[in-house]
Amino acid sequence: MAKAKTIPAKSLQAIQESKAPVNKKAARSRVGKLPDARADVPFDDDVAELKIYPRTVEDRAVYINPKTNRKLTEFQFKVLDLCAQIPKGKVTTYKKMADAVNSSPRAIGGVMRINPFCPQPVPCHRVVASDGFLGGFNGQWGAGGNMRNKRAKLEKEGCKFNADGFIVADKSGDFNVFGDFDTSKL
DNA sequence: CGAGACCATCGCG
DNA sequence: CGCGATGGTCTCG
């Protein structure tokens, strides 16, 4: 029964050629890190729960992020606001978001990590890596991570994935990265 | 106030 | 397909 868990390079190539939505770059080492389920993290595909999100400057000034026990910075709110613009059933990438606020993808990831407003109104599960890979969730990346829940949430919204954790279609049936951010109201 | 650490990435070799 | 480079932010002393 025991089979190799790593994915043969050929399969990866096939995946890239036929389905890779964004770049046709070769899959990276992270692909070999599947599966993504973690026994210690309960399954959760809820995409409806609505957290209270401080909108006004005053409210934001006093809000304490329960995840960090700290206030959120201006930049963090900016990124969260941006993320909140992603329509249901669509996804965007860390890079797109970074471009939108003149930041870097890693900084975006950093904010997603501490996002206390998941899954609403800040649907951080709709942010994937630039090549369509599901990426990280819940503070972890790839395998050790808990992509299962991120994936479950997206599937519930109508997105499709292949066996390796790459998105192949959003709700519309195609895959196109959402990048139409309105940065004017940040 | 400054330096160092961190990262749910990227893209090149 | 692996690995190092890189940018920006956060944290702590």
Short mmCIF file of C-alpha atoms (C1' of nucleotides) in Angstrom, two decimals:
data_model
loop_
_atom_site.label_atom_id
_atom_site.label_comp_id
_atom_site.label_asym_id
_atom_site.label_seq_id
_atom_site.Cartn_x
_atom_site.Cartn_y
_atom_site.Cartn_z
CA MET A 1 0.00 0.00 0.00
CA ALA A 2 2.72 2.35 0.90
CA LYS A 3 3.42 4.47 -2.10
CA ALA A 4 5.83 7.24 -2.68
CA LYS A 5 4.41 10.49 -1.52
CA THR A 6 6.44 12.70 -3.70
CA ILE A 7 5.05 13.65 -7.06
CA PRO A 8 7.05 12.58 -10.09
CA ALA A 9 8.55 15.40 -12.07
CA LYS A 10 6.70 14.29 -15.14
CA SER A 11 3.37 14.65 -13.48
CA LEU A 12 4.29 18.06 -12.37
CA GLN A 13 5.21 19.04 -15.84
CA ALA A 14 1.94 17.73 -17.16
CA ILE A 15 0.13 19.73 -14.58
CA GLN A 16 1.99 22.85 -15.49
CA GLU A 17 1.43 22.46 -19.19
CA SER A 18 -2.21 21.67 -19.09
CA LYS A 19 -3.58 23.53 -16.16
CA ALA A 20 -1.19 26.00 -14.71
CA PRO A 21 -3.19 29.16 -14.71
CA VAL A 22 -0.62 31.84 -14.35
CA ASN A 23 2.99 31.00 -14.90
CA LYS A 24 4.22 27.87 -16.46
CA LYS A 25 7.12 27.79 -14.16
CA ALA A 26 7.99 24.44 -12.85
CA ALA A 27 6.36 23.48 -9.66
CA ARG A 28 8.55 24.10 -6.71
CA SER A 29 9.61 21.97 -3.86
CA ARG A 30 6.49 22.81 -1.96
CA VAL A 31 4.49 20.53 -4.21
CA GLY A 32 6.28 17.57 -2.80
CA LYS A 33 5.17 18.59 0.62
CA LEU A 34 1.63 17.40 0.30
CA PRO A 35 -0.58 16.19 1.85
CA ASP A 36 -1.77 19.14 3.75
CA ALA A 37 -4.06 17.83 6.40
CA ARG A 38 -3.16 18.39 9.97
CA ALA A 39 -4.64 16.27 12.64
CA ASP A 40 -4.42 18.96 15.24
CA VAL A 41 -6.40 21.48 13.24
CA PRO A 42 -10.12 20.86 12.92
CA PHE A 43 -11.74 20.98 9.53
CA ASP A 44 -13.29 24.32 8.78
CA ASP A 45 -14.88 25.41 5.54
CA ASP A 46 -16.88 28.27 6.91
CA VAL A 47 -16.85 31.28 4.64
CA ALA A 48 -19.72 33.16 6.15
CA GLU A 49 -18.77 34.02 9.67
CA LEU A 50 -18.63 37.75 9.92
CA LYS A 51 -16.15 39.28 12.29
CA ILE A 52 -16.48 42.78 13.54
CA TYR A 53 -14.26 44.98 11.48
CA PRO A 54 -13.38 48.45 12.68
CA ARG A 55 -14.00 50.89 9.87
CA THR A 56 -13.46 54.25 11.38
CA VAL A 57 -10.18 55.78 12.31
CA GLU A 58 -11.24 55.98 15.92
CA ASP A 59 -12.26 52.37 16.13
CA ARG A 60 -9.09 51.26 14.46
CA ALA A 61 -6.99 53.26 16.81
CA VAL A 62 -8.16 51.23 19.77
CA TYR A 63 -8.70 47.86 18.19
CA ILE A 64 -6.53 45.09 19.60
CA ASN A 65 -5.79 42.13 17.37
CA PRO A 66 -6.59 39.04 19.44
CA LYS A 67 -4.05 37.10 17.45
CA THR A 68 -1.18 39.27 18.48
CA ASN A 69 -2.58 41.20 21.38
CA ARG A 70 -1.46 44.30 19.62
CA LYS A 71 -2.90 47.10 17.61
CA LEU A 72 -2.90 46.85 13.87
CA THR A 73 -0.71 49.25 11.99
CA GLU A 74 -1.88 51.53 9.25
CA PHE A 75 -0.23 49.32 6.71
CA GLN A 76 -1.95 46.25 8.01
CA PHE A 77 -5.34 47.84 7.75
CA LYS A 78 -4.49 48.93 4.25
CA VAL A 79 -3.72 45.40 3.23
CA LEU A 80 -6.77 44.04 4.98
CA ASP A 81 -8.94 46.60 3.24
CA LEU A 82 -7.45 45.50 -0.02
CA CYS A 83 -8.09 41.87 0.70
CA ALA A 84 -11.67 42.67 1.58
CA GLN A 85 -12.21 43.76 -2.01
CA ILE A 86 -11.69 40.33 -3.47
CA PRO A 87 -15.06 39.08 -4.68
CA LYS A 88 -16.42 35.79 -3.52
CA GLY A 89 -15.41 32.96 -5.78
CA LYS A 90 -12.35 34.79 -7.04
CA VAL A 91 -8.78 34.81 -5.92
CA THR A 92 -5.84 37.11 -6.18
CA THR A 93 -2.15 36.73 -5.47
CA TYR A 94 0.25 38.06 -2.91
CA LYS A 95 2.07 39.81 -5.68
CA LYS A 96 -0.98 41.57 -7.06
CA MET A 97 -1.76 42.88 -3.67
CA ALA A 98 1.80 43.93 -3.16
CA ASP A 99 1.72 45.85 -6.41
CA ALA A 100 -1.49 47.55 -5.43
CA VAL A 101 -0.02 49.02 -2.29
CA ASN A 102 3.56 49.33 -3.44
CA SER A 103 4.77 46.73 -1.07
CA SER A 104 6.28 43.29 -1.35
CA PRO A 105 4.59 39.91 -1.46
CA ARG A 106 6.20 38.81 1.73
CA ALA A 107 4.91 41.76 3.59
CA ILE A 108 1.44 40.91 2.35
CA GLY A 109 1.83 37.38 3.56
CA GLY A 110 2.85 38.74 6.90
CA VAL A 111 -0.40 40.61 7.20
CA MET A 112 -2.51 37.68 6.06
CA ARG A 113 -0.90 35.67 8.77
CA ILE A 114 -2.17 37.85 11.53
CA ASN A 115 -5.53 38.56 9.96
CA PRO A 116 -8.08 38.44 12.77
CA PHE A 117 -11.03 38.98 10.43
CA CYS A 118 -11.13 35.63 8.73
CA PRO A 119 -13.14 34.53 6.81
CA GLN A 120 -15.11 37.77 6.65
CA PRO A 121 -14.88 40.59 5.97
CA VAL A 122 -11.26 39.89 5.12
CA PRO A 123 -11.21 36.65 3.13
CA CYS A 124 -7.54 35.89 3.32
CA HIS A 125 -8.23 32.44 1.95
CA ARG A 126 -8.70 34.07 -1.44
CA VAL A 127 -5.06 34.94 -1.70
CA VAL A 128 -2.85 32.41 -3.44
CA ALA A 129 0.71 32.32 -4.71
CA SER A 130 1.50 33.81 -8.09
CA ASP A 131 1.56 30.52 -9.93
CA GLY A 132 -1.81 29.46 -8.64
CA PHE A 133 -0.57 27.34 -5.82
CA LEU A 134 -2.77 27.45 -2.77
CA GLY A 135 0.13 28.41 -0.67
CA GLY A 136 -0.15 28.96 2.99
CA PHE A 137 -2.81 29.34 5.53
CA ASN A 138 -3.14 29.75 9.20
CA GLY A 139 0.42 30.86 9.49
CA GLN A 140 1.96 27.93 7.73
CA TRP A 141 3.06 27.08 4.28
CA GLY A 142 2.44 23.97 2.24
CA ALA A 143 2.51 20.67 3.86
CA GLY A 144 2.96 21.19 7.43
CA GLY A 145 0.42 23.81 6.83
CA ASN A 146 -3.22 23.50 6.83
CA MET A 147 -4.16 24.09 3.23
CA ARG A 148 -7.09 21.80 3.63
CA ASN A 149 -9.21 24.45 5.23
CA LYS A 150 -8.16 27.15 2.82
CA ARG A 151 -9.00 24.88 -0.03
CA ALA A 152 -12.30 23.84 1.47
CA LYS A 153 -13.33 27.43 1.83
CA LEU A 154 -12.48 28.22 -1.75
CA GLU A 155 -14.18 25.15 -3.08
CA LYS A 156 -17.25 26.16 -1.22
CA GLU A 157 -17.11 29.40 -3.13
CA GLY A 158 -16.90 27.62 -6.42
CA CYS A 159 -13.19 27.35 -7.08
CA LYS A 160 -11.60 24.18 -8.40
CA PHE A 161 -8.23 22.71 -7.67
CA ASN A 162 -6.11 19.94 -9.02
CA ALA A 163 -4.65 17.23 -6.89
CA ASP A 164 -1.51 19.18 -6.22
CA GLY A 165 -3.13 22.19 -4.72
CA PHE A 166 -3.08 24.47 -7.74
CA ILE A 167 -6.20 26.39 -8.59
CA VAL A 168 -7.54 25.54 -12.02
CA ALA A 169 -10.71 27.58 -12.09
CA ASP A 170 -12.48 30.19 -10.09
CA LYS A 171 -16.20 30.55 -9.80
CA SER A 172 -16.50 31.77 -13.38
CA GLY A 173 -15.10 28.52 -14.66
CA ASP A 174 -11.90 30.13 -15.81
CA PHE A 175 -9.04 31.23 -13.74
CA ASN A 176 -8.11 34.82 -13.81
CA VAL A 177 -6.48 36.58 -10.98
CA PHE A 178 -8.48 39.33 -9.49
CA GLY A 179 -6.42 42.47 -9.69
CA ASP A 180 -8.93 45.21 -10.05
CA PHE A 181 -8.30 46.78 -6.71
CA ASP A 182 -9.58 50.17 -5.85
CA THR A 183 -6.67 51.75 -4.08
CA SER A 184 -8.27 55.15 -4.02
CA LYS A 185 -10.33 54.41 -0.97
CA LEU A 186 -7.56 53.07 1.15
"C1'" DC B 1 15.57 55.09 18.38
"C1'" DG B 2 18.14 51.58 15.92
"C1'" DA B 3 19.43 46.98 14.54
"C1'" DG B 4 18.13 42.37 13.72
"C1'" DA B 5 14.79 38.86 12.72
"C1'" DC B 6 11.18 37.21 10.11
"C1'" DC B 7 8.31 35.62 6.05
"C1'" DA B 8 1.33 32.29 3.98
"C1'" DT B 9 7.23 34.91 -1.99
"C1'" DC B 10 9.56 35.47 -6.33
"C1'" DG B 11 12.20 34.46 -10.19
"C1'" DC B 12 16.46 33.32 -11.86
"C1'" DG B 13 20.13 30.04 -12.72
"C1'" DC C 1 13.52 22.23 -10.18
"C1'" DG C 2 16.33 23.89 -6.41
"C1'" DC C 3 18.16 27.77 -4.22
"C1'" DG C 4 19.46 32.28 -3.07
"C1'" DA C 5 18.08 37.16 -3.34
"C1'" DT C 6 15.11 40.65 -1.96
"C1'" DG C 7 11.74 44.07 0.01
"C1'" DG C 8 9.13 45.55 3.64
"C1'" DT C 9 7.40 45.15 8.25
"C1'" DC C 10 7.49 43.87 12.95
"C1'" DT C 11 9.76 43.20 17.37
"C1'" DC C 12 12.72 43.72 20.89
"C1'" DG C 13 16.59 45.64 23.42
#
